[in-house]
Short mmCIF file of C-alpha atoms in Angstrom, two decimals:
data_model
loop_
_atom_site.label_atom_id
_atom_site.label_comp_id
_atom_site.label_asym_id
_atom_site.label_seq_id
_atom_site.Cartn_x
_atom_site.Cartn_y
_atom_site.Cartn_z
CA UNK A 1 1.53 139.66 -60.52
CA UNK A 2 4.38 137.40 -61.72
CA UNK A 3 3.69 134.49 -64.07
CA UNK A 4 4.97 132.69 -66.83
CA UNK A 5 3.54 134.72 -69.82
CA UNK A 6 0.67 133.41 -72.26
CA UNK A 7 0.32 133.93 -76.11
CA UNK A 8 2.54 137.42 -76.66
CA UNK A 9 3.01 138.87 -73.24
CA UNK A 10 5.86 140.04 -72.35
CA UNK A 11 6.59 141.50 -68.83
CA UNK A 12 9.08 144.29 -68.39
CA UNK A 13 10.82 144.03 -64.68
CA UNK A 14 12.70 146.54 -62.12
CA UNK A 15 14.87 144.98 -59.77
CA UNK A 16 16.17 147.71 -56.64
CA UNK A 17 18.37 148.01 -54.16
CA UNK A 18 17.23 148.33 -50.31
CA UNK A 19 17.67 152.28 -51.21
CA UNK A 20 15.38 152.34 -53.45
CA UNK A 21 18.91 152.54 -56.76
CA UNK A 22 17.48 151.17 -59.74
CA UNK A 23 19.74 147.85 -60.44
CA UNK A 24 18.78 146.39 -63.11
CA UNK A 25 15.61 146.76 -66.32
CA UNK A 26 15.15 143.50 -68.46
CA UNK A 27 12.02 141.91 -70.41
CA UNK A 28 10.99 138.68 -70.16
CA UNK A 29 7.76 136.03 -70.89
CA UNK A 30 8.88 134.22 -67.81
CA UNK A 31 10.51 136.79 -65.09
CA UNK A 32 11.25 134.58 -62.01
CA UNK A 33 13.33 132.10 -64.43
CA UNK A 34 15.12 135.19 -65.65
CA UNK A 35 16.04 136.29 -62.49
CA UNK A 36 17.50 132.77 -61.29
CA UNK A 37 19.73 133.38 -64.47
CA UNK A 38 20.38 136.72 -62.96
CA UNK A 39 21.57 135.26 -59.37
CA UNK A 40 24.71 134.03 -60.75
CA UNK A 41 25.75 137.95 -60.91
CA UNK A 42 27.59 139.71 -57.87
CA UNK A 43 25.09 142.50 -57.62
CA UNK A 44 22.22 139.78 -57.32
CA UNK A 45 22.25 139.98 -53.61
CA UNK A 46 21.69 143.41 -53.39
CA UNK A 47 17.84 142.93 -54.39
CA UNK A 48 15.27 143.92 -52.38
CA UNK A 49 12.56 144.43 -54.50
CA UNK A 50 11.41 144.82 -58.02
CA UNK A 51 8.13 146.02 -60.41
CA UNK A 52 6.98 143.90 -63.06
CA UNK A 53 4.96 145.14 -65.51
CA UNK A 54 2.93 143.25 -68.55
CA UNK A 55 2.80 144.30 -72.37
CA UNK A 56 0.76 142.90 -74.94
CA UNK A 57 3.70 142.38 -77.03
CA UNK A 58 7.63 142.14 -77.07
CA UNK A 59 7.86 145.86 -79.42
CA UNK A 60 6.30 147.36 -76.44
CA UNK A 61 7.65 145.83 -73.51
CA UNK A 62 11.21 146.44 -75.49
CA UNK A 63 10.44 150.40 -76.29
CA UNK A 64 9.72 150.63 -72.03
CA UNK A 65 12.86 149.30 -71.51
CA UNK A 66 14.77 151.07 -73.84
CA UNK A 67 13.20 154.24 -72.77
CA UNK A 68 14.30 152.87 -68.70
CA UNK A 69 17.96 152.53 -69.86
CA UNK A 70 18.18 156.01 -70.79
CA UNK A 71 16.12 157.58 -68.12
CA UNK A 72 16.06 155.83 -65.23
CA UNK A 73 20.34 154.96 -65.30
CA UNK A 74 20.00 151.20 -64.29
CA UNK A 75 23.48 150.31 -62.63
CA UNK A 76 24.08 147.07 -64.11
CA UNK A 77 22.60 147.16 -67.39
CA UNK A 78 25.60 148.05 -68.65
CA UNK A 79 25.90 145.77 -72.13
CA UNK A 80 22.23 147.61 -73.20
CA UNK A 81 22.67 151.02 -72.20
CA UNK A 82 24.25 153.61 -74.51
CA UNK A 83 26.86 154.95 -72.43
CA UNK A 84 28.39 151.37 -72.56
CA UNK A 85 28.69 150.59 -76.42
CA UNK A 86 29.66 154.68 -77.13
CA UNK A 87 32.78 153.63 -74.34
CA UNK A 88 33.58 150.42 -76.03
CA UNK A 89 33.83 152.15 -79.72
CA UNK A 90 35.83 154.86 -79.08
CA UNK A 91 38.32 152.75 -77.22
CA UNK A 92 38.32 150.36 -80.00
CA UNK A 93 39.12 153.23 -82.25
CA UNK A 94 42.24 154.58 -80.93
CA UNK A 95 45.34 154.44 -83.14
CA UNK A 96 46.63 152.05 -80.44
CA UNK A 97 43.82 149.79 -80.84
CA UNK A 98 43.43 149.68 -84.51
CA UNK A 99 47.19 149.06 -84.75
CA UNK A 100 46.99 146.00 -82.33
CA UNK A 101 44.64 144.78 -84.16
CA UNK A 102 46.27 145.22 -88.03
CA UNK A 103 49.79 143.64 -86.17
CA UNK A 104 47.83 140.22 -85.34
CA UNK A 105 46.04 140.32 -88.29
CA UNK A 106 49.52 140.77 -90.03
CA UNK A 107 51.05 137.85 -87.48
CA UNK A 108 47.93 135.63 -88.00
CA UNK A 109 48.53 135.84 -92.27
CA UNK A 110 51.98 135.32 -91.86
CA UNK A 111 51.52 132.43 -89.91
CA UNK A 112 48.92 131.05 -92.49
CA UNK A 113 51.62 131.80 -95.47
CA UNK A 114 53.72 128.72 -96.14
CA UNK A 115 52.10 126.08 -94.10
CA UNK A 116 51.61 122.79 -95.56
CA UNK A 117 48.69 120.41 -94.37
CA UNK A 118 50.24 117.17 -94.21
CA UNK A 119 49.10 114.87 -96.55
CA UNK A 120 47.05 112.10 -94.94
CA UNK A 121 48.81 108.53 -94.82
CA UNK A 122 48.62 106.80 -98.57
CA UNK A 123 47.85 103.57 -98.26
CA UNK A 124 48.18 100.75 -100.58
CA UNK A 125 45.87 97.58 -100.76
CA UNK A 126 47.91 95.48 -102.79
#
């Protein structure tokens, strides 16, 4: 059933594709107002269906996600799952990367060397 959660609830939803793909995993106390935050995404219209299931608490509605990110492959869950942030650090590690990054860190210092904040108008009251 889908409701607004009361006291510590927290429901854990599925959201598919007409083929049955796995889209999208997320918790929430209040599942229909997460997925109108969810519309504003491309793959939104691709829903056909979803689960929701309730947990007593947020730990364990969190562990069933977190165990459905790494099991189940959700396509667009792609900021949570663990494929995503091992991508994102290694390509923020390359030698290329780190060196972009020292060079505007070198430009931004150089910048702030030798800059004067202009004094604020003196005035004088006679």
């Amino acid at each position: 059933m889908i409701h607004r959660a009361t006291g510590d609830e927290v429901a854990v939803y599925r959201l598919f594709a007409d083929s049955g793909q796995l889209l999208y995993v997320g918790i929430s106390k209040d599942p229909m107002n997460r997925w109108q935050e969810h519309s504003a995404n491309s793959w939104w219209r691709r829903v056909a269906s979803y689960e929701v299931r309730w947990h007593p608490t947020r730990a364990e509605a969190r562990a069933e996600e977190k165990e459905a990110m790494a099991s189940e492959s959700p396509v667009h869950n792609i900021h949570s799952a663990p494929r995503h942030g091992s991508y994102w650090r290694a390509a923020l590690n390359t030698p290329e990367a780190v060196a972009s990054r020292a060079a505007r860190a070198q430009q931004i210092a150089k910048g702030m060397r030798g800059s004067k904040r202009p004094k604020a108008e003196e005035t004088s009251d006679g």
